[in-house]
Short mmCIF file of C-alpha atoms in Angstrom, two decimals:
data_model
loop_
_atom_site.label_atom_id
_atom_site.label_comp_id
_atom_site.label_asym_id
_atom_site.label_seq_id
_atom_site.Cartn_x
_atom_site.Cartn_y
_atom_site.Cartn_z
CA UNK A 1 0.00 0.00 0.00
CA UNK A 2 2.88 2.21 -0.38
CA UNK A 3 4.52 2.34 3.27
CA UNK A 4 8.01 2.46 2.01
CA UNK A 5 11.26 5.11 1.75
CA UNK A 6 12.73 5.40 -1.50
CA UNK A 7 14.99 3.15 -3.40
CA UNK A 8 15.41 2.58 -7.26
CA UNK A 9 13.80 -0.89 -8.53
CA UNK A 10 13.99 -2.79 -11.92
CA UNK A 11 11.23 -3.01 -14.10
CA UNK A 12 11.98 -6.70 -15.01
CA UNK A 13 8.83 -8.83 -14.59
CA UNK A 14 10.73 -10.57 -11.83
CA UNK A 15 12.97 -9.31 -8.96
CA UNK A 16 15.77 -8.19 -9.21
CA UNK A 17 18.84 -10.04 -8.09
CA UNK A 18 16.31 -12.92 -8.06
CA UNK A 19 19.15 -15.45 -6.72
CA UNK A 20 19.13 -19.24 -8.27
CA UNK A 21 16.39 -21.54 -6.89
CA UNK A 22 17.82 -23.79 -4.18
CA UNK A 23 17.54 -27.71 -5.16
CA UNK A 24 14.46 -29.41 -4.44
CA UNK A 25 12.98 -26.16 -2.21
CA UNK A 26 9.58 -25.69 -1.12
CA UNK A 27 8.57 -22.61 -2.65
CA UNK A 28 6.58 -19.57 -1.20
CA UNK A 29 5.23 -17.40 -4.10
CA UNK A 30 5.50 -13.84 -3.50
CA UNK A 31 3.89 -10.47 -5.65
CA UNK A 32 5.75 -7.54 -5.06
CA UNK A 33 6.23 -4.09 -6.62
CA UNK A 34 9.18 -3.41 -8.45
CA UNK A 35 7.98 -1.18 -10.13
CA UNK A 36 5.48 1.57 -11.04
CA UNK A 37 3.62 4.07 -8.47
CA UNK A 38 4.02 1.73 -5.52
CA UNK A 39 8.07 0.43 -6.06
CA UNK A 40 9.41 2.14 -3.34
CA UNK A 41 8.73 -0.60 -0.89
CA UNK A 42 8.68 -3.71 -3.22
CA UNK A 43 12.70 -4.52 -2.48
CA UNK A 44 12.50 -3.88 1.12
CA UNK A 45 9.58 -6.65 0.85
CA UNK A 46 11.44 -9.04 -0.72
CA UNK A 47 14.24 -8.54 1.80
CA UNK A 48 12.55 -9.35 4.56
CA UNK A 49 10.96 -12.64 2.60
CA UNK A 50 14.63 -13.82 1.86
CA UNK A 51 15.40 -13.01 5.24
CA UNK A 52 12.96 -15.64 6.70
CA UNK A 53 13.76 -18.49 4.02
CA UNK A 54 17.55 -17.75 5.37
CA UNK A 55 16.78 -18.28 8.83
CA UNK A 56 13.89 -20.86 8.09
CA UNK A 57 16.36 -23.01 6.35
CA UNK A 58 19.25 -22.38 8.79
CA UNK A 59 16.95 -23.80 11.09
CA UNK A 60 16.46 -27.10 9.47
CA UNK A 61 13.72 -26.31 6.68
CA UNK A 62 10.93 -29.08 6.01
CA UNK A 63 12.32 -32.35 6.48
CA UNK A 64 15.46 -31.08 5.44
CA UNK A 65 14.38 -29.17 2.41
CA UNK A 66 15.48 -25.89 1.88
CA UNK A 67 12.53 -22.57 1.85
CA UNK A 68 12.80 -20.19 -1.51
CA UNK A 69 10.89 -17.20 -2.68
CA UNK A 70 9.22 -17.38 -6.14
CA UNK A 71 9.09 -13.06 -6.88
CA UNK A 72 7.38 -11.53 -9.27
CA UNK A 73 6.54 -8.14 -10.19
CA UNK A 74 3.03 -6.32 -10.14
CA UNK A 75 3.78 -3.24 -11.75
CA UNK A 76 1.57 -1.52 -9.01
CA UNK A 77 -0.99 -2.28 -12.04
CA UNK A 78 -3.89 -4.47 -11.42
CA UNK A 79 -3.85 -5.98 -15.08
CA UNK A 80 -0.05 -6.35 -15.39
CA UNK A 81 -0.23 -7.69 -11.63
CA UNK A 82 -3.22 -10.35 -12.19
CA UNK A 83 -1.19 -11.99 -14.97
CA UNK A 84 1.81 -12.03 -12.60
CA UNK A 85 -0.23 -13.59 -10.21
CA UNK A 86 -1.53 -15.93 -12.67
CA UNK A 87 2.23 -16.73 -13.75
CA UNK A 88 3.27 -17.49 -10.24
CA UNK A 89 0.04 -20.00 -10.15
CA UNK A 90 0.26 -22.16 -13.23
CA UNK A 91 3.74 -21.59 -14.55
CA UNK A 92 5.81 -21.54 -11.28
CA UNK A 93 3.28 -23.84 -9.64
CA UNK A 94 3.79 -22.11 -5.96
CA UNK A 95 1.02 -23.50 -3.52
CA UNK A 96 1.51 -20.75 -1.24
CA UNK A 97 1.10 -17.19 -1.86
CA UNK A 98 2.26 -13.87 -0.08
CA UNK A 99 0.95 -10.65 -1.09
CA UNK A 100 0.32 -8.61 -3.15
CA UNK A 101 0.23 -4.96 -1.36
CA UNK A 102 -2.28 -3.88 -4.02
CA UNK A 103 -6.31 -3.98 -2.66
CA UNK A 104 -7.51 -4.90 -5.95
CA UNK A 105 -5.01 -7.55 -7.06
CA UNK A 106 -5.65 -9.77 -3.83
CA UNK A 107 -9.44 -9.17 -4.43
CA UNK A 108 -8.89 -10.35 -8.36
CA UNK A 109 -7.19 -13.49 -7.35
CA UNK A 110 -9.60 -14.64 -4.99
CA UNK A 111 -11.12 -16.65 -7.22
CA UNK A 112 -8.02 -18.35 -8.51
CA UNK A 113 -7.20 -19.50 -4.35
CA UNK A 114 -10.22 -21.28 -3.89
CA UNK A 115 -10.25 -22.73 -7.26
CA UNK A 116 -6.55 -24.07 -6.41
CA UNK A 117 -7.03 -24.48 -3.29
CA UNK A 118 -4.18 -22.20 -2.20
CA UNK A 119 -2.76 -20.68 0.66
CA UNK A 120 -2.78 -17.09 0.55
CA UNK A 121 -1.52 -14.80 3.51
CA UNK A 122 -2.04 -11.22 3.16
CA UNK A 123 0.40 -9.25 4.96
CA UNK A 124 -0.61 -5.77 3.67
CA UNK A 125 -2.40 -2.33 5.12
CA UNK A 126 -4.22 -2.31 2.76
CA UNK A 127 -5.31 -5.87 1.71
CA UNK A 128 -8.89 -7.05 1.68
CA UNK A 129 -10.91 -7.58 4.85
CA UNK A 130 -11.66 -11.25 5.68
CA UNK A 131 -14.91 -11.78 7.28
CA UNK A 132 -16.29 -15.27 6.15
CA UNK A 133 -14.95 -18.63 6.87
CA UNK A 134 -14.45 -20.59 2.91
CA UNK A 135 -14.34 -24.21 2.72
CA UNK A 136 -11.95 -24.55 0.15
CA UNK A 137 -8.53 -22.61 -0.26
CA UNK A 138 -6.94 -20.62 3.15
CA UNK A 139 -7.22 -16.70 3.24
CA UNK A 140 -5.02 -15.21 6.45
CA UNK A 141 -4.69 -11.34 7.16
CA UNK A 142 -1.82 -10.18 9.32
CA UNK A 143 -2.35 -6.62 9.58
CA UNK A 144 -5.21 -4.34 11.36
CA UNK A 145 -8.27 -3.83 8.78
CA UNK A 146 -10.11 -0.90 8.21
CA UNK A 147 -12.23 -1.33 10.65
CA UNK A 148 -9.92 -1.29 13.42
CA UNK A 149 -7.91 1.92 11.77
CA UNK A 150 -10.99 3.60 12.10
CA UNK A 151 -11.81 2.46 15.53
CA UNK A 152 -8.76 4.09 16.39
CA UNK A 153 -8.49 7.02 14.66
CA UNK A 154 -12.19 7.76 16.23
CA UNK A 155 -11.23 6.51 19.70
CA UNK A 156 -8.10 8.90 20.23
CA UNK A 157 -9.68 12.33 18.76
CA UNK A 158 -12.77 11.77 21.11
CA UNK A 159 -10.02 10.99 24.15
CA UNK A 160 -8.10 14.26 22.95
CA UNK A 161 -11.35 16.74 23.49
CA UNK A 162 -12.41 16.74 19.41
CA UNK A 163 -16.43 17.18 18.70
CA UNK A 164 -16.70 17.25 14.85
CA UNK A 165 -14.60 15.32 12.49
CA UNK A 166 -14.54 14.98 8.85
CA UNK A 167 -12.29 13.28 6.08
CA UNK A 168 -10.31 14.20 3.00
CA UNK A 169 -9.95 10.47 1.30
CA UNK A 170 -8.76 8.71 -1.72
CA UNK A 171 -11.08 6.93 -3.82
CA UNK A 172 -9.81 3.07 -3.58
CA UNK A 173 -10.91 0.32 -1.42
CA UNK A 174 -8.45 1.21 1.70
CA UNK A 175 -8.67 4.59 2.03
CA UNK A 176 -12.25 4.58 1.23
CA UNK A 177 -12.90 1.88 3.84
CA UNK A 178 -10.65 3.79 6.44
CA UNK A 179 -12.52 6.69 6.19
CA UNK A 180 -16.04 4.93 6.50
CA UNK A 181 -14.85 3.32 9.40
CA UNK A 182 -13.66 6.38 10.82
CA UNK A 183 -16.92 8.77 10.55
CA UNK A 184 -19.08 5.85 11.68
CA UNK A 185 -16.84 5.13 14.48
CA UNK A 186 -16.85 8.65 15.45
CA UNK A 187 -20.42 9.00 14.97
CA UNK A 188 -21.33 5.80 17.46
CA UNK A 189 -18.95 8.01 20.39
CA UNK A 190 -21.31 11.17 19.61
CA UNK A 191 -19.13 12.75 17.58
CA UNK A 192 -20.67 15.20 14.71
CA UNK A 193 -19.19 14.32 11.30
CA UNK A 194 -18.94 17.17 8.96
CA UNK A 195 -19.50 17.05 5.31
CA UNK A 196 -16.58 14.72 3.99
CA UNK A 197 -14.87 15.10 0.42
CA UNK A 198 -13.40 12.27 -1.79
CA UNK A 199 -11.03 13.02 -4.60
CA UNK A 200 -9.43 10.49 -7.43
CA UNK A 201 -5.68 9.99 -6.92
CA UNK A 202 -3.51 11.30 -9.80
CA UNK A 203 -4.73 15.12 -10.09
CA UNK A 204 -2.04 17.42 -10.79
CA UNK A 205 -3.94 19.75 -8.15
CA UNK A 206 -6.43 19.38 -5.32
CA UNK A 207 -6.94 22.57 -4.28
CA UNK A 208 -10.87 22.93 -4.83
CA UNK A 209 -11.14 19.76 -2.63
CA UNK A 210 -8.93 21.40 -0.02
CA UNK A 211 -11.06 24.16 -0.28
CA UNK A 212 -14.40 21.85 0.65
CA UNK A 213 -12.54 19.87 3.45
CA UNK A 214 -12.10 22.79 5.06
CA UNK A 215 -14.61 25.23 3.93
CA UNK A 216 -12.07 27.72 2.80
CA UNK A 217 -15.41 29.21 0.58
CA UNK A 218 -17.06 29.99 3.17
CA UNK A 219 -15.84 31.96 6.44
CA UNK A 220 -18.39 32.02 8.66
CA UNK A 221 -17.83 28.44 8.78
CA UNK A 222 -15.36 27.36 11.01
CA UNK A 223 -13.17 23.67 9.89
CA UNK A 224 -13.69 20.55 11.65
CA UNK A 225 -11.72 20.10 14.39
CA UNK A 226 -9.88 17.50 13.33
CA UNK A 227 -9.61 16.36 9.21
CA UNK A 228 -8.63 12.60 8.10
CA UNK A 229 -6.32 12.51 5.67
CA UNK A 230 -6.79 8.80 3.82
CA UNK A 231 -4.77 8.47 1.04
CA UNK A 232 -1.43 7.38 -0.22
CA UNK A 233 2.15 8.92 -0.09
CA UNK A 234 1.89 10.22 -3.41
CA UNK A 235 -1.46 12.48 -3.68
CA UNK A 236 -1.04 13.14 0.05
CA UNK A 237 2.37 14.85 -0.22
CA UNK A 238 0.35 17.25 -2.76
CA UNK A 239 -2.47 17.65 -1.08
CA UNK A 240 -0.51 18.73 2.35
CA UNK A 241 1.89 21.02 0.12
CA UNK A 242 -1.03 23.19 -1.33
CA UNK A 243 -2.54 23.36 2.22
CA UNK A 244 0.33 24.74 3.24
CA UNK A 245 0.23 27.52 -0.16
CA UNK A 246 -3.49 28.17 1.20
CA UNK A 247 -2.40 29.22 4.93
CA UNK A 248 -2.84 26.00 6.73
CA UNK A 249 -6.35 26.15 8.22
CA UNK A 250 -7.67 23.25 10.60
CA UNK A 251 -5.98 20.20 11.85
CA UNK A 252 -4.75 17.30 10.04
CA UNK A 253 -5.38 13.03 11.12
CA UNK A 254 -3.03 11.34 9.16
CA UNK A 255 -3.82 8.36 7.88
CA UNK A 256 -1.63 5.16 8.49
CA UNK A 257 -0.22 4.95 4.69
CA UNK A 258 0.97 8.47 5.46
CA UNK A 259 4.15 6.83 8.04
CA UNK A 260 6.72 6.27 5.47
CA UNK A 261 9.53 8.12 4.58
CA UNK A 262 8.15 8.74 0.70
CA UNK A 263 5.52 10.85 2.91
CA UNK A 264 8.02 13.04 4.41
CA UNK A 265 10.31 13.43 1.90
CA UNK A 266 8.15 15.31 -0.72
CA UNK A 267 6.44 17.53 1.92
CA UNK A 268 8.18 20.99 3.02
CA UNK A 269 10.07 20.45 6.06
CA UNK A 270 8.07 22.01 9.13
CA UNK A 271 4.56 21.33 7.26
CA UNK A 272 3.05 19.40 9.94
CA UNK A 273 5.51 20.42 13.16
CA UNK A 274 2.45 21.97 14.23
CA UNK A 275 -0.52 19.54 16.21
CA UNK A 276 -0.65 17.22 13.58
CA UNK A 277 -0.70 13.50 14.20
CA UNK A 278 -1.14 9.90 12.68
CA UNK A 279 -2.45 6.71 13.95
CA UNK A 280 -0.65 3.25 12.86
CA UNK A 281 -0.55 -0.41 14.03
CA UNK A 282 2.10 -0.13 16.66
CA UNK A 283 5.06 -2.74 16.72
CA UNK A 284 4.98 -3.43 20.17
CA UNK A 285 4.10 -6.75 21.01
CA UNK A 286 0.70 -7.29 23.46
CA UNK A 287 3.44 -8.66 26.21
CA UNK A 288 5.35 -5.86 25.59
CA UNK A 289 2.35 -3.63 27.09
CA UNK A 290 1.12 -2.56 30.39
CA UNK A 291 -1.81 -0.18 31.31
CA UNK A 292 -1.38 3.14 32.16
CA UNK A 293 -4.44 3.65 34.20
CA UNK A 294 -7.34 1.91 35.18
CA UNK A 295 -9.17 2.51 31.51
CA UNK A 296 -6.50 -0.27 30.50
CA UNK A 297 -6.16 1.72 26.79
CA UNK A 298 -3.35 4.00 27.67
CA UNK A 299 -0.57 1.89 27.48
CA UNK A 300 2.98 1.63 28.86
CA UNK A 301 4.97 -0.12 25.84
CA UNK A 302 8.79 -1.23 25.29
CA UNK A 303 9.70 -1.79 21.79
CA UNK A 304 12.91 -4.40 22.11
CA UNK A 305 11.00 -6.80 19.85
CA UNK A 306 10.79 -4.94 16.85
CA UNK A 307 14.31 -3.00 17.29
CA UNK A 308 15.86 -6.53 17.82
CA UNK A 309 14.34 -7.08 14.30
CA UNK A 310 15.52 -3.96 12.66
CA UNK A 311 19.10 -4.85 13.94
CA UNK A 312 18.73 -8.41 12.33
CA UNK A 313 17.54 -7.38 8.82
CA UNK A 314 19.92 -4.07 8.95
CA UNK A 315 22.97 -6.73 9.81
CA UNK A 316 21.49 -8.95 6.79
CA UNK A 317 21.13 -6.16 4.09
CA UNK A 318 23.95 -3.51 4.69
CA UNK A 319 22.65 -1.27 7.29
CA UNK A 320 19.11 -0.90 5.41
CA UNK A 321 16.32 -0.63 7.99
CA UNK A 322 12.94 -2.74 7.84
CA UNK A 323 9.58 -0.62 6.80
CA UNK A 324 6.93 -1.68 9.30
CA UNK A 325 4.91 -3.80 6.33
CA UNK A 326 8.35 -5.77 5.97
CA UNK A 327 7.79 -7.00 9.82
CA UNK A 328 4.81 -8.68 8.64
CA UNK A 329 6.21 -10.19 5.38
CA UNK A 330 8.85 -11.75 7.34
CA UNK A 331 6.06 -13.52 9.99
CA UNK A 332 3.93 -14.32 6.84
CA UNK A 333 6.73 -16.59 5.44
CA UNK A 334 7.58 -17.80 8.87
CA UNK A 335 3.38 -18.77 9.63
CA UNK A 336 3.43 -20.53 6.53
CA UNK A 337 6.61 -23.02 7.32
CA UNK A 338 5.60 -23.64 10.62
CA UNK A 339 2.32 -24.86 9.33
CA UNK A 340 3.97 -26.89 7.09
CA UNK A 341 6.46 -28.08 9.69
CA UNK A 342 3.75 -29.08 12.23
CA UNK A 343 1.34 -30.51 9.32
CA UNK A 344 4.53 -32.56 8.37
CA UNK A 345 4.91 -34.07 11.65
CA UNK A 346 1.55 -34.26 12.28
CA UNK A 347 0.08 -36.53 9.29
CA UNK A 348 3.57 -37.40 7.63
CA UNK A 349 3.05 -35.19 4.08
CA UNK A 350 3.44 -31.96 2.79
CA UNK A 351 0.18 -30.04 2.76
CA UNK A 352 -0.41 -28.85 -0.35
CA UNK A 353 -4.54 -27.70 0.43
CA UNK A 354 -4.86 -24.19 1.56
CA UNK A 355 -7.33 -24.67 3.81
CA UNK A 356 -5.90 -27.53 5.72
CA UNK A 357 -2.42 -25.50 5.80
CA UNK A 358 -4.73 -22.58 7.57
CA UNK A 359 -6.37 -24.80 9.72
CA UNK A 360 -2.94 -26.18 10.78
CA UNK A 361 -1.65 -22.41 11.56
CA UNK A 362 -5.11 -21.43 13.45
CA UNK A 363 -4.27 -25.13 15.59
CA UNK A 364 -0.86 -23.71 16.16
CA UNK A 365 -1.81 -19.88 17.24
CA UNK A 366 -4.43 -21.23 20.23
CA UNK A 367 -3.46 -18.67 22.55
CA UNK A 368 -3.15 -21.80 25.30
CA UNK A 369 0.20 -23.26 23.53
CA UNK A 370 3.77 -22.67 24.44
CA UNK A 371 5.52 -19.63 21.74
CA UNK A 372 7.73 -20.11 19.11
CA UNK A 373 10.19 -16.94 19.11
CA UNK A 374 11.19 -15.61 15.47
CA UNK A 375 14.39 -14.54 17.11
CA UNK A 376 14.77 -18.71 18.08
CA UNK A 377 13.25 -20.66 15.28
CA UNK A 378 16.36 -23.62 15.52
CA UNK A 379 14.64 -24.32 18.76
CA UNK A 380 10.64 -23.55 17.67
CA UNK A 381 11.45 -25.82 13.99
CA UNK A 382 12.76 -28.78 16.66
CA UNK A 383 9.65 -28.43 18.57
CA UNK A 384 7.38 -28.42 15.63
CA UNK A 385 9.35 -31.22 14.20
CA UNK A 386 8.48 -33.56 17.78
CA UNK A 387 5.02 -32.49 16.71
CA UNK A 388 4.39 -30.28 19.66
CA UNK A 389 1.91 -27.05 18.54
CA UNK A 390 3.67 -23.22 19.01
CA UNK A 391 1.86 -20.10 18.90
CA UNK A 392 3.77 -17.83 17.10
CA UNK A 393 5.40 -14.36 18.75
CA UNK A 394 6.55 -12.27 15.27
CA UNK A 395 8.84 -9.80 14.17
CA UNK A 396 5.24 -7.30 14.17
CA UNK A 397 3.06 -9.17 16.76
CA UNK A 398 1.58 -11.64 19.07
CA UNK A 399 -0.71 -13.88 16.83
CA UNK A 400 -3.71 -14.38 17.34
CA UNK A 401 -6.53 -15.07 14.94
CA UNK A 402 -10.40 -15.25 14.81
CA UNK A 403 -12.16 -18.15 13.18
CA UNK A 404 -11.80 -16.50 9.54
CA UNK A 405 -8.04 -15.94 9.46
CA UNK A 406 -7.69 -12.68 10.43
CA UNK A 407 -5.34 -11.19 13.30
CA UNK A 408 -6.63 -9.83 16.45
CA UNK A 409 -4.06 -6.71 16.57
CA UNK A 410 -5.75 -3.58 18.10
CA UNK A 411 -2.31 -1.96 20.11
CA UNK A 412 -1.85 1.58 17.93
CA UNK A 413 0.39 4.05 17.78
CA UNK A 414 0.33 7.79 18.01
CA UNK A 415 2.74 9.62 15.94
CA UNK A 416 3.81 13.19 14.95
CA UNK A 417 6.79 14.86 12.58
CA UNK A 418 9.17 16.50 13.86
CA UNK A 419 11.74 18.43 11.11
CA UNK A 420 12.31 15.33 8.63
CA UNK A 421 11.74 12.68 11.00
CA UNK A 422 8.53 10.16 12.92
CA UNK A 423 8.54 10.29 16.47
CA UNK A 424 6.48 7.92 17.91
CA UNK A 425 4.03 8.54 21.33
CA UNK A 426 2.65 6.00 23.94
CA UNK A 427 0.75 3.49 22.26
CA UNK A 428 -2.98 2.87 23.01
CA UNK A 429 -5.33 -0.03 22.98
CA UNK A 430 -8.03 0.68 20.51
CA UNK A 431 -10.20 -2.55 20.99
CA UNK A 432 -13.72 -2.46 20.00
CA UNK A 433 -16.98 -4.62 20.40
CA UNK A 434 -16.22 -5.84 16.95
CA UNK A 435 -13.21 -6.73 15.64
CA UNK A 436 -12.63 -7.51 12.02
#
């Protein structure tokens, strides 16, 4: 979804530096961007993929078989990426499928996983919410959905004093489903939504709809108090730049595709110093947390987890440092092999179904079993190899799934800019009656 910093990418229809397959590897199929709008993050991706197979297989494999990554490009293009997706299907014949960061592509291949039976884990912001339990093929989501972004985002402006809310949002399934989320959220904790405005990515300008987000044609009406921003890097950076040309009236809520360094770096330095602040998933692990009063939402939070991480993959990759989606590519690849590890030892094959491999992973993430550290898998792949069942504790959280698949993650985090740089605030627990 475009939560990346900059670095250059070939437009090859594979990735770059692909290295040769390993003999006789089990391969994990992954769609990336390495090119078009969205290949800023698509290397970084990959990085932390190869990163897992590396200490997967350095950890014993499956059955002594080696873990590779099958990349391909998407283009950041729905049609170029569906026949990508296709490729990785029928001509590399992967049975297990990671990605892709595009909405639209995982919604296009949804057909093709249940016809195939496949495994496919969705790491991504911005992939599709899964709220229905399918017989055939295995649909997992690792990150927060919409709906608990918007719980958030609604939660911490009501905690913070604001009365009226509205939203400045992107026309695509994420950002659109963000901002829903958020205005009904808000509504439900008595909030008074504003009139919102949507605009199409790509403009060269979107200064009229800056105008009607904050009712800059009309003075005698005074701007919500606070204003969603729910888009991508790319119109986003525009957007904030010609608020800035226009005075910069009301208060921002940045959006959690807004926390990359793309963001920052093509928005004038100082822009958003100024009470402005974002909501993200936070990195801190639920064990990592303690509550700050007797609400139990403020939260006391350490973050050794997911620096340990960043000091692993920097190590790896020459001093390059994870984006947060990359934390959840690298536990994608590592759910994946431990299902197959536990399956193996469990029934004595290789599942190749989908929906037995996600049944296998739910078994394994009951929160009642004993954890499997991705900081220790030579000792989780031994246990999983006896055949005893590990809940997994990741390089971006404490699994935990519902019935359909999809993680139980509600710890945010608060964040403002500072010069050229993210500072992160106390993290909160956003839980709410629902969770998607």
């Amino acid at each position: 979804m475009g939560l990346a910093s900059l670095l250059s990418a070939s437009c090859s229809s594979t990735a770059p530096d692909e290295p040769d397959e390993p003999e006789n590897a089990i391969k994990i199929g992954a769609l990336l961007p390495f090119s078009g709008s969205e290949s800023a993050i698509g290397r970084n991706l990959e990085q932390a993929m190869l990163l897992a197979v590396e200490d997967l297989t350095a950890a014993g494999g499956l059955g002594g078989r080696p873990f590779d990554i099958e990349s391909r490009d998407s283009h950041s293009s729905q049609e170029r990426g569906l026949d990508q997706l296709l490729s990785l299907i029928y001509t590399d014949d992967v049975r297990y499928l990671v990605g892709p960061e595009e909405n639209e592509l995982a919604r296009d291949i949804a057909f093709e996983v249940k016809k195939e039976d496949l495994l496919h884990m969705l790491p991504g912001y911005a992939a599709p919410s899964i709220a229905r339990r399918d017989d055939v093929g295995g649909r997992m989501r690792l990150a927060p959905s919409p709906f608990a972004i918007g719980c958030a985002l609604a939660k911490y402006i009501v905690s913070d004093g604001v009365r009226t809310a509205n939203s400045l949002s992107a026309r695509d399934d994420y950002n659109t489903g963000v901002s829903t989320e958020f205005t009904t959220h808000f509504a439900a904790l008595q909030g008074r939504i504003l009139p919102s405005v949507t605009f199409k990515p790509g403009a060269q300008t979107y200064k009229d709809k800056i105008e009607a987000a904050f009712n800059l044609d009309d003075p005698e009406r005074a701007p919500a108090g606070r204003t969603l921003l729910a888009a991508y890097p790319a119109a986003a950076s525009t957007i904030v730049t010609e608020w800035t040309v226009r005075g910069r009236p009301g208060r921002w809520l940045l959006g959690p595709a807004l926390h990359t360094e793309v963001f920052l770096a093509n928005i004038p330095q100082g822009t958003l110093d100024d009470d402005s602040y974002g909501i993200s998933p936070s990195l801190s692990l639920r064990s990592e947390c303690s509550p700050k009063d007797d609400t139990g939402e403020k939260l006391d939070c350490t973050n050794w987890n997911a620096t340990a991480f960043t000091y692993h993959f920097s190590r790896r990759w020459n001093g390059e440092v994870p984006f947060p989606a990359a934390h959840f590519y690298y536990d994608g690849v590592v759910l994946i092999a431990m299902g197959l590890v536990y399956g193996y030892a469990t029934t004595g094959q290789i599942i190749t179904s989908g929906h037995e491999l996600r049944q296998k992973i739910l078994e394994l993430n009951d929160p009642k079993n004993d954890v499997a550290l991705w900081w220790d898998l030579n000792t989780a792949m031994a246990k999983l190899r006896a055949g005893t069942p590990l809940r997994y504790v990741g390089a971006a959280a404490e699994y935990e799934f519902d019935a359909y698949g999809a993680s139980q993650n509600h710890i945010m985090q608060r964040w403002v800019i500072e010069g050229d740089q993210f500072r992160d605030l106390d993290p909160f627990d956003a839980k709410c009656v629902v969770q998607q």
